[in-house]
XYZ file of C-alpha atoms in Angstrom:
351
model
C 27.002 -3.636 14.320
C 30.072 -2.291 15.300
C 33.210 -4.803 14.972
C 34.846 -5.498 18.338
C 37.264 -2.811 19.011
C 39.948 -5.503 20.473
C 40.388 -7.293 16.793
C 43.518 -6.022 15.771
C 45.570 -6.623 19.117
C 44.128 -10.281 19.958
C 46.179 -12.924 18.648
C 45.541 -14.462 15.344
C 42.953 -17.704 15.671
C 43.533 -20.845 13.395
C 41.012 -19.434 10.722
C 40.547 -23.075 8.857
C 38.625 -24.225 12.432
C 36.453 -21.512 12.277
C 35.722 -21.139 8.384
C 35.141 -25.455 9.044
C 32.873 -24.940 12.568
C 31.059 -22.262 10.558
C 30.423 -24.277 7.208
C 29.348 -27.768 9.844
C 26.826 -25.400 11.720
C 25.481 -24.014 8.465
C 24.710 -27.155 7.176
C 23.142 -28.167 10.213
C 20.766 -25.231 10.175
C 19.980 -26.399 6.635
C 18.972 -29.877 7.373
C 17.275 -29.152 10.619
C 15.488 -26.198 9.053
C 14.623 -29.156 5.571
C 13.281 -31.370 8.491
C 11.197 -28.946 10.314
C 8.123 -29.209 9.426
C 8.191 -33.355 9.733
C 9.398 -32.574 13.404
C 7.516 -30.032 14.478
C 4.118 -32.299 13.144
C 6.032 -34.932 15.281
C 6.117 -32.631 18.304
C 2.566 -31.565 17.576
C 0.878 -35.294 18.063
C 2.469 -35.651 20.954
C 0.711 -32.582 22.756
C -2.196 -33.599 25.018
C -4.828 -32.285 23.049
C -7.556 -33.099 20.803
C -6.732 -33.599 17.266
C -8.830 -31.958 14.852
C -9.517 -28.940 17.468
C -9.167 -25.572 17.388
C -6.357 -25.506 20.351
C -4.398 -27.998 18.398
C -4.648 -26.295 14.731
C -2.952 -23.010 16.911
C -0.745 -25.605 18.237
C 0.775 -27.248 15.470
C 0.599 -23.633 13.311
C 2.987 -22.503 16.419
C 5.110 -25.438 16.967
C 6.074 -24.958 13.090
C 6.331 -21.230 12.643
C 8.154 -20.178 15.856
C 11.440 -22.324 15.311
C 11.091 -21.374 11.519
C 11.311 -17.584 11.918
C 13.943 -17.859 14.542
C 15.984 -19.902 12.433
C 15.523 -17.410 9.335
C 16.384 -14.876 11.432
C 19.586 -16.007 12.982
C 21.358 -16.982 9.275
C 19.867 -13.474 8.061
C 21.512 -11.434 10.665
C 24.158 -13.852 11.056
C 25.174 -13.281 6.933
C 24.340 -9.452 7.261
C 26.998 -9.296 9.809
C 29.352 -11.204 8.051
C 28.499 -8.826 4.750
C 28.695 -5.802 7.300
C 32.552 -6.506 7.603
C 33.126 -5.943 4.008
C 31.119 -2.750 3.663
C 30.940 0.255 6.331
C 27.046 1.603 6.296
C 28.362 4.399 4.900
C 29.733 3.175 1.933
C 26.093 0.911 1.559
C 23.582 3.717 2.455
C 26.045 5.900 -0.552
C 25.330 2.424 -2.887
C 21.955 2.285 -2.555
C 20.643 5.798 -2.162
C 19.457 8.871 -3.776
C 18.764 8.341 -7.414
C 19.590 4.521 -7.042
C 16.720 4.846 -4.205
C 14.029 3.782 -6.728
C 15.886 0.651 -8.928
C 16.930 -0.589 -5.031
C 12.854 -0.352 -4.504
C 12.389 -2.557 -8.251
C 15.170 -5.089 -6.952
C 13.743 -5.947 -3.461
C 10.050 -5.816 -4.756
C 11.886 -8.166 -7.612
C 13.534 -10.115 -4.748
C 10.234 -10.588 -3.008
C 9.147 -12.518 -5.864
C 11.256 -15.251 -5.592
C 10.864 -15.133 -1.363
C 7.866 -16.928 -0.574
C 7.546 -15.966 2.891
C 4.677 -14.953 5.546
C 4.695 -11.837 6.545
C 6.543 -12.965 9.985
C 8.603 -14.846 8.428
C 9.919 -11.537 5.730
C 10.680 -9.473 9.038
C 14.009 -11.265 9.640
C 15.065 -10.218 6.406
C 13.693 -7.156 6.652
C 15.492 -6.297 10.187
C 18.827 -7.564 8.312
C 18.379 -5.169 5.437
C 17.456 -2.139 8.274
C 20.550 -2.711 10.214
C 23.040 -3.165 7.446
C 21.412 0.364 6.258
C 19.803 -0.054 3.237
C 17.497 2.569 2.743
C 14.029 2.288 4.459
C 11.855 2.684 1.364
C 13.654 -0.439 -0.254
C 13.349 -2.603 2.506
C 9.986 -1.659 2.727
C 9.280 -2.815 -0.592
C 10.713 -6.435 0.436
C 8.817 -6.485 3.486
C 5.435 -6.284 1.355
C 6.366 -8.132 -1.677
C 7.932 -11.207 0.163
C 4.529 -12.282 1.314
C 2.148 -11.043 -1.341
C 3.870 -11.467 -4.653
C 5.443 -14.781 -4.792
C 5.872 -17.923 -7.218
C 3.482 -19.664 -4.558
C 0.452 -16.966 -4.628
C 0.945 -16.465 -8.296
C 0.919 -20.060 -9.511
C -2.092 -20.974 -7.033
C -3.916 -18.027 -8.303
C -2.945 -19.462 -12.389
C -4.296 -22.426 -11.741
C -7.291 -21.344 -9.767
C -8.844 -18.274 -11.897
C -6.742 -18.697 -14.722
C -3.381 -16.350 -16.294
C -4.978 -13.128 -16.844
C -5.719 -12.742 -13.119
C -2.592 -14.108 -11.744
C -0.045 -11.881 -14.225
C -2.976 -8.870 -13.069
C -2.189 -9.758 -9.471
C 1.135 -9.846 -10.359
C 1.943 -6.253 -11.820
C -1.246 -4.620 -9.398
C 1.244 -6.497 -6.468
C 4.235 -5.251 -7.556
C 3.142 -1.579 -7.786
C 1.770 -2.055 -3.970
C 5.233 -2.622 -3.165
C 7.331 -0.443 -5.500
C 5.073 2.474 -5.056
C 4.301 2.379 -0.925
C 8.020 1.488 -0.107
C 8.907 4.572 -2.441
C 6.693 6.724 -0.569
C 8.418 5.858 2.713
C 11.778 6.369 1.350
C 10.581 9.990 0.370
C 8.843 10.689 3.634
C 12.392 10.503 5.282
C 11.029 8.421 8.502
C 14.669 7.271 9.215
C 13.879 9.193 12.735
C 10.990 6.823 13.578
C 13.019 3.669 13.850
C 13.764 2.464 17.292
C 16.738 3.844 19.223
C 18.953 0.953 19.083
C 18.282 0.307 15.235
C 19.374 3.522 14.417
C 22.253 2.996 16.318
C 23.160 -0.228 14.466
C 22.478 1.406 11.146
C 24.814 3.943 12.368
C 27.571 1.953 13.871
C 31.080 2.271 11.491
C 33.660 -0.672 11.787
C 36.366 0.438 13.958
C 39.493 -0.707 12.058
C 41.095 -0.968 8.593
C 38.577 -3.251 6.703
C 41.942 -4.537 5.111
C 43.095 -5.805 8.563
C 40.127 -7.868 9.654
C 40.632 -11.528 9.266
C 38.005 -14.282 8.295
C 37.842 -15.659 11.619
C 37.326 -11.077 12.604
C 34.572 -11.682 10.094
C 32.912 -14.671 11.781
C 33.107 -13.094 14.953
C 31.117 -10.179 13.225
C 28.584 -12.007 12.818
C 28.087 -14.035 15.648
C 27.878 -10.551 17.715
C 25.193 -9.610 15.699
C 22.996 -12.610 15.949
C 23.373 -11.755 20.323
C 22.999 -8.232 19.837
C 19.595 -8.157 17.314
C 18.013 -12.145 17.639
C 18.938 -11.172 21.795
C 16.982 -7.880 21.002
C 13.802 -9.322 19.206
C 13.171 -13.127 20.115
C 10.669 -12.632 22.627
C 8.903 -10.397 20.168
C 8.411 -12.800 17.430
C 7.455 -15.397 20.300
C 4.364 -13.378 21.058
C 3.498 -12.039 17.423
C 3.655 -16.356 16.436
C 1.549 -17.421 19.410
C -0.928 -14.481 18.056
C -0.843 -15.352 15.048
C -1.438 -19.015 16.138
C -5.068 -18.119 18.281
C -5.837 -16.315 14.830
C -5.505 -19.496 12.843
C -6.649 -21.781 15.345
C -10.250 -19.556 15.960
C -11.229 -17.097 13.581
C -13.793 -18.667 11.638
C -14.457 -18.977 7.842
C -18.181 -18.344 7.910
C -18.206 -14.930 9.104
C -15.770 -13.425 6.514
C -17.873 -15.383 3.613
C -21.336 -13.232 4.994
C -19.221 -9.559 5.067
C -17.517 -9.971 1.628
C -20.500 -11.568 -0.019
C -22.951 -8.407 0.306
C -20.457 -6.483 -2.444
C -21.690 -3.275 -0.996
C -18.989 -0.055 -1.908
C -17.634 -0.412 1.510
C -16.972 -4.621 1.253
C -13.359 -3.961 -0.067
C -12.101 -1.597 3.251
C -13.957 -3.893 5.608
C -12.345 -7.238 4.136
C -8.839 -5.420 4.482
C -9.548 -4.281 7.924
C -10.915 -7.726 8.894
C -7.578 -9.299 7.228
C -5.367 -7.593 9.279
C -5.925 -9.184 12.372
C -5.551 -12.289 10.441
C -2.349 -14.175 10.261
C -1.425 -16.945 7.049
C 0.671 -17.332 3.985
C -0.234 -17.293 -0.100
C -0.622 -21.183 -0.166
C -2.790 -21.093 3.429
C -5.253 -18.573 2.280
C -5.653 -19.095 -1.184
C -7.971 -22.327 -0.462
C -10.119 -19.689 1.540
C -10.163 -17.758 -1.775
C -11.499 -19.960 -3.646
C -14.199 -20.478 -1.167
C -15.361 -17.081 -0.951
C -15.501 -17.109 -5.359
C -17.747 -19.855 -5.200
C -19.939 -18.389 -2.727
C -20.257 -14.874 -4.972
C -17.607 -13.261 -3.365
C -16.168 -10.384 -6.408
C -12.938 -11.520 -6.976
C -11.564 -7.571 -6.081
C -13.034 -8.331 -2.820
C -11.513 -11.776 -2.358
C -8.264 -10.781 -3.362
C -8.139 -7.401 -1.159
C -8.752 -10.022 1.750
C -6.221 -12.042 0.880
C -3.029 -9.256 0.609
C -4.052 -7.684 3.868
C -3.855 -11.158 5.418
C -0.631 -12.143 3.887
C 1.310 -8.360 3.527
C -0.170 -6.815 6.661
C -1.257 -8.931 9.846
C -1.028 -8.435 13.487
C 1.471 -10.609 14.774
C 3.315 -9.078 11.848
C 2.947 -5.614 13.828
C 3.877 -7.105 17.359
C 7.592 -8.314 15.945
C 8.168 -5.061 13.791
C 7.065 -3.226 17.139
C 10.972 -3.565 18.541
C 12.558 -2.288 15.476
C 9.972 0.236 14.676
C 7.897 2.830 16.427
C 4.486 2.840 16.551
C 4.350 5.582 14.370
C 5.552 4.257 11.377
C 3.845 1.121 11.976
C 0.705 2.888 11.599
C 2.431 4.431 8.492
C 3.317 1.430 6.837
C -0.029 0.053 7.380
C -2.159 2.842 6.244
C -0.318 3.080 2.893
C 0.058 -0.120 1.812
C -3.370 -0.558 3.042
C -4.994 2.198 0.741
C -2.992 0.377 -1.942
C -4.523 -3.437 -1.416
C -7.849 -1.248 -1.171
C -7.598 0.601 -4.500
C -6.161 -3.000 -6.013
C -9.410 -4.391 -4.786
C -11.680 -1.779 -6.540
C -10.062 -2.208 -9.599
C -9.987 -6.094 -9.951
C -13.863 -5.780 -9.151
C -14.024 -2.811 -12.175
C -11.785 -5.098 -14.374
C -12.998 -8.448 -13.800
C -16.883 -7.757 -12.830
């Protein structure tokens, strides 16, 4: 995001009101976004329809997830601009390139750990990496580690088949990420983001970084929240409502009969069936367990469960305005044949 070319010759604003109005409406996004899921199962109860049914399961699932990923996405972009003022892409693309191009894939598959997002709810991160111009590869990595290799996931999966599985999932999850987000980076695909990302990624602040103020830095960020949240909203409005029909009315019972035949071909179908599919680690996991006890191989299970939580379609509808179709299909083909080789070998290792 560029700064605003006018900086230097408007006059000088009291910064302690904005640096105070900024701190106020942070902690305000903090306690609304601590309270969210108490309102939005308030807001839920009060929609005229039956409770217990399929329209209200995709009712409450989007009541809570659209104002979550909006909010995530507004502080993300909001601190990327504000970070953006300190560093020109330049000088962060030079940082976190070349040689460093495969510790910066370790450190946001690392990161990922720690993030226990959705899928959906990863992209605003991921769009903030993309437009402060961190290399694509590395945010890649992020993007599939977030959902699929997190303290949530792993601890579930400890407690439900036990610590050599989990720390299995763990380093077989990692590589997924490390190894398909390296790939990108190498395949140069830079080209294939949308027009107006590259532009972003491109943009150079337009005055000494010396002379720009804290209240110049506030204002940095506020225009990017308009220019990217204005850019994307409606697209993570239509990839949540998908992802809401998903949860409300795919059933169970279906999936269980597919993965339960453990023919050679169960582990591509599951992940092709999962990618429609729209949860997090702590929402599908339950389903996991499930499919074990009905004779599911655990390969199989867990092959389902990383295409549902590191590569869904309402996933692909919001990455759709930052990235071309083409290296949608890209992303989703690699880290797909990685979740399918994953599945082969949990079913060789743990048969």
């Amino acid at each position: 995001m560029n700064a605003p070319s006018n900086l230097q010759s408007a006059p000088r604003e009291p910064p302690a009101l904005w640096v105070g109005a900024t701190v106020a409406l942070i902690a305000l996004w903090f306690i609304v976004y601590w309270r969210l899921p108490q309102f939005s199962n308030w807001a839920a109860s009060h929609l005229p329809v039956i409770p217990g049914s399929h329209l209200d399961e995709a009712a409450r699932f989007f009541v809570y997830d659209a104002p979550k990923v909006l909010m995530l996405l507004t502080l993300v972009v909001f601190g990327m601009g504000v970070v953006r003022s300190f560093f020109s892409p330049e000088r962060t693309r030079a940082l976190l390139a070349g040689r460093r191009e495969g510790i910066g894939n370790f450190a946001a598959a690392g990161l990922g750990v720690f993030t226990p997002f959705c899928s959906c709810s990863a992209v605003p991160l991921f769009v903030g990496f993309v437009s402060a111009g961190v290399p694509l590869g590395v945010t890649f990595s992020f993007l599939i580690s977030a959902p699929m290799v997190n303290e949530v996931a792993l601890g579930l999966l400890f407690a439900l088949v036990g610590w050599k599985v989990a720390l299995t999932y763990l380093a077989f999850g990692l590589a997924i990420a490390i190894v398909s987000g390296w790939v990108i980076g190498r395949l140069h695909l830079e080209g294939w983001l949308e027009e107006w990302v590259r532009n972003v990624r491109a943009g150079a602040v337009e005055i000494p970084l010396e002379s720009i103020s804290v209240v110049d830095r506030i204002k940095a960020g506020i225009e990017a929240v308009r220019d990217i949240v204005g850019r994307v909203w409606i697209w993570i409005i239509v990839g949540i409502a998908a992802g809401a029909f998903i949860h409300g009315y795919v059933p169970n019972e279906l999936l269980a009969t597919i993965m339960g035949k453990g023919a050679w071909w169960s582990v591509p179908a599951v992940v092709l069936i999962g990618i429609p599919m729209y949860s997090n680690a702590a929402g599908i996991i339950p389903v996991v367990e499930a499919l074990l006890s009905k004779g599911v191989p655990l390969g199989t299970a867990l092959a389902f469960m990383m295409s549902v939580i590191a590569l869904s379609f309402p996933e692909m509808i919001i990455l759709r305005k930052v990235l071309t179709t083409k290296l949608i299909i890209v992303f989703f083909g690699i880290v797909g044949l990685g979740i399918i080789a994953v599945g082969y070998l949990f079913n060789a290792l743990f048969s």
